CSV table of C-alpha atoms and ligand atoms in Angstrom, one decimal:
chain,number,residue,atom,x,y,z
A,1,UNK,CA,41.3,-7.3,-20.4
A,2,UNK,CA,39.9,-3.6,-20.8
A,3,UNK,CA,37.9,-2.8,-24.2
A,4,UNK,CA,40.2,-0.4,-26.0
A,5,UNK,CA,37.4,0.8,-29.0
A,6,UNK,CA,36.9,4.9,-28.5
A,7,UNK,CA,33.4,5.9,-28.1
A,8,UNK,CA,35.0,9.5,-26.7
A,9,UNK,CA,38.6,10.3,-26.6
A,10,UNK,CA,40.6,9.4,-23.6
A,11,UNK,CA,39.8,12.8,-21.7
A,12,UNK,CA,36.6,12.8,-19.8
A,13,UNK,CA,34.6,15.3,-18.3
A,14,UNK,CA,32.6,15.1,-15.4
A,15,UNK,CA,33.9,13.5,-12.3
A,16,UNK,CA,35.5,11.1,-10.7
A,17,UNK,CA,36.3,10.2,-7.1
A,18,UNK,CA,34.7,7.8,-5.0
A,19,UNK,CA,35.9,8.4,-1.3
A,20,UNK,CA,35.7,5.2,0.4
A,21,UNK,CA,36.9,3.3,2.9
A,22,UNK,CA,35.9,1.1,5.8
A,23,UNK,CA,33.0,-2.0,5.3
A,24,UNK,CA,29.7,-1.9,5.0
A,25,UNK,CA,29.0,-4.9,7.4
A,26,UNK,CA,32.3,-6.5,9.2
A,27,UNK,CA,31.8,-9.4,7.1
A,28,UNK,CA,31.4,-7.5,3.8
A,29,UNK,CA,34.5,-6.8,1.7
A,30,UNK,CA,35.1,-3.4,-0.5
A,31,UNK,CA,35.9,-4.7,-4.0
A,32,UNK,CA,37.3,-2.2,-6.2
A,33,UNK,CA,38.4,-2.8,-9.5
A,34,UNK,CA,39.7,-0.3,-12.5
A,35,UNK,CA,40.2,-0.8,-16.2
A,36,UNK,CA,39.4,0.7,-19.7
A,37,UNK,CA,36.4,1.2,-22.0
A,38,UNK,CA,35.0,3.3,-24.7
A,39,UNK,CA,38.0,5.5,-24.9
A,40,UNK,CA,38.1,6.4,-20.9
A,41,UNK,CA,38.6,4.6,-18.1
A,42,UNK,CA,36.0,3.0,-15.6
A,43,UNK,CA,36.3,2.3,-11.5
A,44,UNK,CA,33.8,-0.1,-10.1
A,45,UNK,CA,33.2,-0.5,-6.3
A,46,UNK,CA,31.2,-2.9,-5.0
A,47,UNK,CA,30.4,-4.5,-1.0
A,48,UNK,CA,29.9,-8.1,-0.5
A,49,UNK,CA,30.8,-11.1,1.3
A,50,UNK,CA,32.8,-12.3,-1.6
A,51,UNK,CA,34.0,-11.7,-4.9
A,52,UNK,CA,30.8,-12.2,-6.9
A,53,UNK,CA,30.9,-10.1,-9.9
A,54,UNK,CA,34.4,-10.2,-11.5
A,55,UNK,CA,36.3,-7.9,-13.9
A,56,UNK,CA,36.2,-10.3,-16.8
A,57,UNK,CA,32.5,-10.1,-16.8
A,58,UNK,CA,32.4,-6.3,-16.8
A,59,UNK,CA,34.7,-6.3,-19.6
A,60,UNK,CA,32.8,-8.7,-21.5
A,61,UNK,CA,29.4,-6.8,-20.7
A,62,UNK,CA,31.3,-4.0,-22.4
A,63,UNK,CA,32.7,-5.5,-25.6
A,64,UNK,CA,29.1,-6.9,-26.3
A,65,UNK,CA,27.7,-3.5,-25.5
A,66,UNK,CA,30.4,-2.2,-27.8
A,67,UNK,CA,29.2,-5.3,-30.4
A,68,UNK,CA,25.9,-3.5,-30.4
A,69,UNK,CA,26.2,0.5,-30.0
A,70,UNK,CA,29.6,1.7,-30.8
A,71,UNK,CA,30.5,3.5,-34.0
A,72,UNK,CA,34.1,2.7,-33.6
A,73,UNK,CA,33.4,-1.1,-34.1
A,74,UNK,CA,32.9,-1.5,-37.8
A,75,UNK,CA,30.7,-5.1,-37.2
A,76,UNK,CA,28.5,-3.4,-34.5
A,77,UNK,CA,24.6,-3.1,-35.0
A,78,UNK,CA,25.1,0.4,-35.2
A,79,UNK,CA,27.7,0.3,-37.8
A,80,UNK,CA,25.8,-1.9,-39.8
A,81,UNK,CA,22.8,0.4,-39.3
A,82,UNK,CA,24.4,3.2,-40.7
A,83,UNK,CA,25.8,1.6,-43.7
A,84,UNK,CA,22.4,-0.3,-44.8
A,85,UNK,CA,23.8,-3.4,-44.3
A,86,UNK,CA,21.0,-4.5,-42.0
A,87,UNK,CA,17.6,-2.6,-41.2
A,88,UNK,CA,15.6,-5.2,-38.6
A,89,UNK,CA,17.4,-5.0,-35.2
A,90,UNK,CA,15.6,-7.1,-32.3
A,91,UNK,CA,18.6,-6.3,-29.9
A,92,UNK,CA,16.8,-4.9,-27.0
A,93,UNK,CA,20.0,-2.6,-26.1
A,94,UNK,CA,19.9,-0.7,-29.2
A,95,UNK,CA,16.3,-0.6,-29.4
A,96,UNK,CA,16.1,0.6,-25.6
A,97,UNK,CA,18.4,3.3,-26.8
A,98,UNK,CA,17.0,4.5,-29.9
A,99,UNK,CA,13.6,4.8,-27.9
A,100,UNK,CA,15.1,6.5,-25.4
A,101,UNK,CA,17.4,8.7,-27.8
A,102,UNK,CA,13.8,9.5,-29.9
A,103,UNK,CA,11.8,10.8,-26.5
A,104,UNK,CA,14.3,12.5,-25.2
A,105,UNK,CA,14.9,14.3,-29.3
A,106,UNK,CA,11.1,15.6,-28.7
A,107,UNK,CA,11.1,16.4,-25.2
A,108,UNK,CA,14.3,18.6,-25.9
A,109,UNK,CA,12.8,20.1,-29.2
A,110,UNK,CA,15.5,18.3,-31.6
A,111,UNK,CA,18.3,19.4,-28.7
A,112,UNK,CA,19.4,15.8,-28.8
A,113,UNK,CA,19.7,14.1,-32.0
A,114,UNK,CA,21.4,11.1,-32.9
A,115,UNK,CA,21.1,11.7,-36.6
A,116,UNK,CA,24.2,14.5,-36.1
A,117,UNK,CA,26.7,11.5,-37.0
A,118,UNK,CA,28.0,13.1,-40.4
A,119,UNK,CA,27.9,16.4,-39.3
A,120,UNK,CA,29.7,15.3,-35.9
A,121,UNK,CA,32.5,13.3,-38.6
A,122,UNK,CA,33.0,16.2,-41.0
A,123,UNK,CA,33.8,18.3,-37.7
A,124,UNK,CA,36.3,16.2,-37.0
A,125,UNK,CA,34.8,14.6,-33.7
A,126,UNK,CA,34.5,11.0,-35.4
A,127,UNK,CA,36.3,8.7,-36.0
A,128,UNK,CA,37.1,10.4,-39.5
A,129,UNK,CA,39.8,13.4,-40.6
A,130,UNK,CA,37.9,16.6,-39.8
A,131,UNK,CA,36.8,18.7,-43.6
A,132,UNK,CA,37.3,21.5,-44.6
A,133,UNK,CA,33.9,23.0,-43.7
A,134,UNK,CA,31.8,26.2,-45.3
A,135,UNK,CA,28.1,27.2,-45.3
A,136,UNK,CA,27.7,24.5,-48.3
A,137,UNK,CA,29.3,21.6,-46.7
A,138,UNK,CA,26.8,22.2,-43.7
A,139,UNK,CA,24.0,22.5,-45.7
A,140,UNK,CA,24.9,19.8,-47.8
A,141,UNK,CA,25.0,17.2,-44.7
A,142,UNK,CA,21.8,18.7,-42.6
A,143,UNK,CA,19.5,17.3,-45.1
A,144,UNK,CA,20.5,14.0,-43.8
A,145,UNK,CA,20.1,14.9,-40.1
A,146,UNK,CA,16.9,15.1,-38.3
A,147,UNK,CA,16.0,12.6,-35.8
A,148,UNK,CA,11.9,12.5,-37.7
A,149,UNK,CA,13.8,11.5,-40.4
A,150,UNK,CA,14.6,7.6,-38.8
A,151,UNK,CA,12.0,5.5,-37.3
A,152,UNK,CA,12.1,1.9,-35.7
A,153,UNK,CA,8.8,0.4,-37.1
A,154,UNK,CA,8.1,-3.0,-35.5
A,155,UNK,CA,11.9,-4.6,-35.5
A,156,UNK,CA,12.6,-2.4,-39.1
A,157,UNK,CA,14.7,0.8,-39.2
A,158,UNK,CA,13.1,3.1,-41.7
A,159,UNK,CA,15.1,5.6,-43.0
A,160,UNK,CA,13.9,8.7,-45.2
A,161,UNK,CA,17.3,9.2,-46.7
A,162,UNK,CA,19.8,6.5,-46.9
A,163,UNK,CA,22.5,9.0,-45.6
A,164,UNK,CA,20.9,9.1,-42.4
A,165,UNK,CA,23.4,7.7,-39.4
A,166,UNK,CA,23.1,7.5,-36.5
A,167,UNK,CA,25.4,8.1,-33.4
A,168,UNK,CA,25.1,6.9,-29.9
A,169,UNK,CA,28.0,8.6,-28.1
A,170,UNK,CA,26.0,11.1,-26.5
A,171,UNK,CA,23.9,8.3,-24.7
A,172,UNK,CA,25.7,4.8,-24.4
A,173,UNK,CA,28.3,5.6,-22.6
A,174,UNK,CA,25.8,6.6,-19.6
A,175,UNK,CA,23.0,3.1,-20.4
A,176,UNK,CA,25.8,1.2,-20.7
A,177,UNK,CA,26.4,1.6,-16.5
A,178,UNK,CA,22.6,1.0,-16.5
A,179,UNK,CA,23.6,-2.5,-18.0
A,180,UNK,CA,26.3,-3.0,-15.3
A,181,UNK,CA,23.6,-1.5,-12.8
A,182,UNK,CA,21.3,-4.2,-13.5
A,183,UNK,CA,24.3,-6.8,-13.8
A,184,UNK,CA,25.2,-6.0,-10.1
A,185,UNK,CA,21.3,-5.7,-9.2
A,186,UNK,CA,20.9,-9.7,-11.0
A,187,UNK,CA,24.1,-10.6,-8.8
A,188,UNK,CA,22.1,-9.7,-5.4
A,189,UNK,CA,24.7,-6.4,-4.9
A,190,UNK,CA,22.8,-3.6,-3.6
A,191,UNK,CA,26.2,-1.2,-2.4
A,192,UNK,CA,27.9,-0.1,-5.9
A,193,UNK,CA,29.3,2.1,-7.2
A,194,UNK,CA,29.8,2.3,-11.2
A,195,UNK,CA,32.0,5.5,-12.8
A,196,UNK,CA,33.1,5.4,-16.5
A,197,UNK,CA,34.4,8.2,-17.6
A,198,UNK,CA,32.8,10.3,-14.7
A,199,UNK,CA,29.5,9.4,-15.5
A,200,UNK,CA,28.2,7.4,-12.3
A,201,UNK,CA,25.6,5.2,-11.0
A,202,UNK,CA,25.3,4.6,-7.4
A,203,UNK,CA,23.9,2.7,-5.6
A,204,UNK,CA,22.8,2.0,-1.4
A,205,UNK,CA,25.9,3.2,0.7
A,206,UNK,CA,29.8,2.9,0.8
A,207,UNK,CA,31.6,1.6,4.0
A,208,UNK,CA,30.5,2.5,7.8
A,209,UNK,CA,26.7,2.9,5.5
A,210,UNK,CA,28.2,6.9,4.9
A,211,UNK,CA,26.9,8.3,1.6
A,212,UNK,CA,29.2,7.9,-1.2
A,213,UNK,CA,31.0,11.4,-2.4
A,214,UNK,CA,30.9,12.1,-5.7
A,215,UNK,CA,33.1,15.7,-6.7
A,216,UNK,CA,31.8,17.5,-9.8
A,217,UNK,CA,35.1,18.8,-12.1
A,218,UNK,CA,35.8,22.7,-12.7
A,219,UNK,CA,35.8,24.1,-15.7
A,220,UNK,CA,39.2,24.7,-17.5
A,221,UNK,CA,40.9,26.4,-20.6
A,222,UNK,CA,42.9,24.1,-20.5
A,223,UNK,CA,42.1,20.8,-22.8
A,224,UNK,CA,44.5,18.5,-20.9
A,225,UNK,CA,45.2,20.1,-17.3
A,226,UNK,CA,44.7,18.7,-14.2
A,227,UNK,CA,41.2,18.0,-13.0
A,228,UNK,CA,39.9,20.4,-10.6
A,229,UNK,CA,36.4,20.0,-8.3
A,230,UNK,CA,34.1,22.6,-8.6
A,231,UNK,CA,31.4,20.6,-6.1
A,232,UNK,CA,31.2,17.9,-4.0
A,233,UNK,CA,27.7,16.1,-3.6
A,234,UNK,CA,27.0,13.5,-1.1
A,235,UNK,CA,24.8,10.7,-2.2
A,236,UNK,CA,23.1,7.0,-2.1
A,237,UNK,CA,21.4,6.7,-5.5
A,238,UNK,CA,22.4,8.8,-8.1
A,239,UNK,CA,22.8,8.3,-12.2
A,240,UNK,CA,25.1,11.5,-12.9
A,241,UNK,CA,26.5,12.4,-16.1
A,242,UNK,CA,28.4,15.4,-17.2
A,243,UNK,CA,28.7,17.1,-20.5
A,244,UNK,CA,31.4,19.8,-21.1
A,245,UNK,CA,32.5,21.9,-24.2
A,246,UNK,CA,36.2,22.6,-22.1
A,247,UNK,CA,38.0,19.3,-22.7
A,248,UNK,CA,36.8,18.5,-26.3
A,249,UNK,CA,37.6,21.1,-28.9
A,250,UNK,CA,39.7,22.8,-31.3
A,251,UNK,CA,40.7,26.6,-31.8
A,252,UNK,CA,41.0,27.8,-35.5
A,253,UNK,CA,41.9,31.7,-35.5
A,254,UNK,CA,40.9,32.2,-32.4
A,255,UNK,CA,37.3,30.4,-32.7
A,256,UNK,CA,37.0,27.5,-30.6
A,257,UNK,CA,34.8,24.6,-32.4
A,258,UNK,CA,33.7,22.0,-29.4
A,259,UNK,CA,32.3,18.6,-29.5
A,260,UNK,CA,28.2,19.4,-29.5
A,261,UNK,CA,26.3,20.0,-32.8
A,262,UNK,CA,23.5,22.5,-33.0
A,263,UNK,CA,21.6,20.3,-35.1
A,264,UNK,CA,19.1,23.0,-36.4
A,265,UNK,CA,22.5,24.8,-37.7
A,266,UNK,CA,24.4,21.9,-38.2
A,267,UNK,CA,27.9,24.0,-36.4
A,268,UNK,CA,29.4,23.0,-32.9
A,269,UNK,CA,27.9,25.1,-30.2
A,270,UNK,CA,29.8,27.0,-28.3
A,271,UNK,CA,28.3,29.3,-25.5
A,272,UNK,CA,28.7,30.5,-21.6
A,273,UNK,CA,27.4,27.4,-20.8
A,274,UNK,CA,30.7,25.4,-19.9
A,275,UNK,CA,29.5,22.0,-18.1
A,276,UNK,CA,26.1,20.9,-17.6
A,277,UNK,CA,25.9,18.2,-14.9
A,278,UNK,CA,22.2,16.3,-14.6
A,279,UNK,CA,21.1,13.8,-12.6
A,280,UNK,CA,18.4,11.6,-13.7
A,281,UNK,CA,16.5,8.2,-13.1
A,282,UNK,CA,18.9,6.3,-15.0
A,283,UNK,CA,22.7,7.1,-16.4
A,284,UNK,CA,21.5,6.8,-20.0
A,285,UNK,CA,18.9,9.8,-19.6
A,286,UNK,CA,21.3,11.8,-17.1
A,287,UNK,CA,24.0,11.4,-20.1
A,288,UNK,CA,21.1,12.4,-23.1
A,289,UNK,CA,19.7,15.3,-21.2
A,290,UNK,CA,23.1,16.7,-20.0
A,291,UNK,CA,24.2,16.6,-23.9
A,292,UNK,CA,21.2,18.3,-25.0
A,293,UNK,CA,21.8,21.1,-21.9
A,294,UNK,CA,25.2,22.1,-24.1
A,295,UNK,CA,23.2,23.0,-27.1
A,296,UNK,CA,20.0,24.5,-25.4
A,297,UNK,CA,22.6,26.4,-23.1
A,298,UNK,CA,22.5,28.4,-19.8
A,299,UNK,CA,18.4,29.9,-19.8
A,300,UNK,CA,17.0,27.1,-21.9
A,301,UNK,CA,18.8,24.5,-19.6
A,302,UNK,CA,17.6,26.1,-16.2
A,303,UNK,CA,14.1,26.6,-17.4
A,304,UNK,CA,14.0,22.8,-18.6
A,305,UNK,CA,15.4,21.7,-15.2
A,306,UNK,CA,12.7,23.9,-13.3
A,307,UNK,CA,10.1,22.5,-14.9
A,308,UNK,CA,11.1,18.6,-14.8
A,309,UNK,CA,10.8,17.4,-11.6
A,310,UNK,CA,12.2,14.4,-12.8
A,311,UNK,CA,15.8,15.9,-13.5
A,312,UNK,CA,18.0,17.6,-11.0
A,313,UNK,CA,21.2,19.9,-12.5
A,314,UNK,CA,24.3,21.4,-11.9
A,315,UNK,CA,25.4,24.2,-14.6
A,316,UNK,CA,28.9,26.0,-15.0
A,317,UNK,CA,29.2,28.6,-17.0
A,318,UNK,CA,30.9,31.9,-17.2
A,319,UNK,CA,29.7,35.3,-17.0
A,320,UNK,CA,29.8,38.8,-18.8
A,321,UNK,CA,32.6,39.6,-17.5
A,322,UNK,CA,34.1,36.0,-17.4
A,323,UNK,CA,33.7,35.2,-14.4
A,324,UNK,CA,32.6,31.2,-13.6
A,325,UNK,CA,29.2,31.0,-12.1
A,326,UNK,CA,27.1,27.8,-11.0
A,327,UNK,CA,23.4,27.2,-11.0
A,328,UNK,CA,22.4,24.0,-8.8
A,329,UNK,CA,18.7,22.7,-8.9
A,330,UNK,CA,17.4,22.8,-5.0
A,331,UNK,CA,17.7,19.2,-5.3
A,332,UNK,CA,21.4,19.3,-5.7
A,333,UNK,CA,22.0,22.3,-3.5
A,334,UNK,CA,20.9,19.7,-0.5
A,335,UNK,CA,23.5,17.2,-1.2
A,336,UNK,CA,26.4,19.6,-1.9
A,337,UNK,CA,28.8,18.3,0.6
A,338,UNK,CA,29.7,22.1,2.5
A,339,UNK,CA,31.8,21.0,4.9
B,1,AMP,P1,28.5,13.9,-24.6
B,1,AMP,O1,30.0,13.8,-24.2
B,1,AMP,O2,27.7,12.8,-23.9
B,1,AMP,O3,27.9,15.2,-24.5
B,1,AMP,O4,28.5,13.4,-26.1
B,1,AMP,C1,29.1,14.1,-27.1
B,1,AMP,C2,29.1,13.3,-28.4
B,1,AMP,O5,27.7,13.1,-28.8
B,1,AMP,C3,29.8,14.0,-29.5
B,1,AMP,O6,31.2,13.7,-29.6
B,1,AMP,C4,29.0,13.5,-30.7
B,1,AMP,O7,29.5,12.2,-31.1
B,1,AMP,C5,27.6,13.3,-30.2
B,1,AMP,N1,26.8,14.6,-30.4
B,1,AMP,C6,27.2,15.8,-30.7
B,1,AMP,N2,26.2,16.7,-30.7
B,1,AMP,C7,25.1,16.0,-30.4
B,1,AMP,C8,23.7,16.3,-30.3
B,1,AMP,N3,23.2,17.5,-30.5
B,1,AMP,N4,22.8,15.3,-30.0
B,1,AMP,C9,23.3,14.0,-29.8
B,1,AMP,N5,24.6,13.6,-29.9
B,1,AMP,C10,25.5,14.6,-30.2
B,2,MG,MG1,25.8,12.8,-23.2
């Protein structure tokens, strides 16, 4: 049974495929299974002698997850979090995220900040009725966002304002693969391949021991047309993770108002800068980074990619004159499948 609590709406961003056929080893079996979570849906391949991992454990890996870091769950950790209802957490998921949400929030100059929940809500991107919003309205919530404004101190959340809330979408979807990574890793699988939502983990090789092929989707006007590759990349290890401003927004007279806060002015961002793939160590960070890349946009995003080793990038955006450009690291220029 599929998870059916919405961390993001059903349209995801990002890409999809896995091309794969063939066996790894004669004796090895391609296992492929597809289902539902955190308001998307996920396709998990795996190679091994046998059925070892099996859907009702992913699914249950994902409700716990859900337990601890979705919004949408009004018993999670988070939930509880952001209504005071608890402050020590010792759960080593949503501590392991908060961390990682916090370094990333520095390294990004306040880019990334889980602390946008209320502003996020009265946009209308939550899981609340969207307000109607002025100047006031914005001012009014940003003195409750700021991610030095909520620390984890020992096993304690401390907050400065008891408005404060936090929100993980930006980030879980992607560390939650990392948890089915390490599931498959615990399990002896080394071939796998994880997508939710088109945010991927891969791992070791797909059938024949071919790279797996992982495409990279086009930008569109259109909210719900029909997905469209831009790039194709061929890989063994990759966490991926897209962010897009083309699949998740509104238009009020004429002004489109997309799913990324500017937390420093507290509006949805909205600039040339259409998709920005990264690829990182881990899903989690690919997914944090690539978020923070749609509010720094186009320069900001380039110049942080050049001067992080660590990160590789693929960026859409459109021109002057309209036109849609790319910009790929030299890392991912080398595995963009020409052919
Ligand atoms: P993603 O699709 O990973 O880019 O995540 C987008 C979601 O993250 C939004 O729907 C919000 O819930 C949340 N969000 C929006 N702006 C930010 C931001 N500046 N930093 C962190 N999370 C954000
Ligand atoms: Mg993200």
């Amino acid at each position: 049974m599929a998870s059916t609590t919405r961390y993001l709406p059903a349209f995801f961003f990002g890409l999809l495929l896995a091309l794969s056929s063939c066996s790894i080893a004669p004796s090895e079996k391609r296992i492929h299974f597809v289902g539902q979570a955190q308001g998307t849906y996920y396709s998990i391949i795996y190679y091994a002698e046998d059925t070892i991992v099996y859907q009702h454990e992913i699914d249950s890996l994902l409700r716990a997850f859900d337990q601890v870091a979705s919004i949408y769950q009004p018993n999670s950790i988070i939930s509880k979090v952001n209504r005071n209802e608890i402050s020590e957490v010792t759960d080593p998921w949503f501590t392991e995220i908060f961390n990682l949400a916090m370094r990333i929030s520095e390294e990004t100059g306040g880019a990334f900040d889980i602390t946008v929940g209320p502003l996020v809500n009265a946009w209308g991107f939550g899981f609340r009725n969207k307000l109607d919003m002025d100047q006031q309205k914005v001012d009014s919530l940003l003195q409750f966002v700021g991610f030095k404004g909520i620390r984890l101190e020992e096993n304690s959340i401390v907050k400065d304002h008891p408005n404060t809330q936090i929100d993980f979408n930006a980030i879980a979807k992607g560390y939650s693969i990392d948890v089915i990574g390490d599931f498959f890793h615990q399990r002896g699988i080394r071939n796998f391949l994880v997508d939710i939502g088109g945010e991927i983990l891969a791992r070791g090789a797909k059938s024949g021991n071919q790279q797996w092929v992982v495409g990279i989707e086009q930008p569109s006007d259109e909210p719900t047309s029909e997905r469209v590759l831009k790039a194709m990349v061929n890989v063994n290890d990759i966490a991926m993770a897209t962010s897009g401003n083309y699949r998740r927004f509104y238009e009020v007279d004429g002004v489109k108002y997309a799913h990324t806060i500017d937390p420093k002015t507290g509006y949805p961002v909205i600039h040339s800068l259409l998709s920005a793939t990264v690829f990182a160590d881990s899903v989690g960070k690919a997914d944090a980074y690539a978020t923070a890349f749609m509010v720094m946009g186009l320069e900001k995003s380039r110049e942080f990619l050049e001067s992080n080793d660590h990160l590789e990038g693929f960026l859409i955006y459109s021109d002057e004159t309209g036109e849609i450009k790319t910009f790929a690291t030299e890392g991912v220029e080398k595995m963009i499948n020409r052919r």
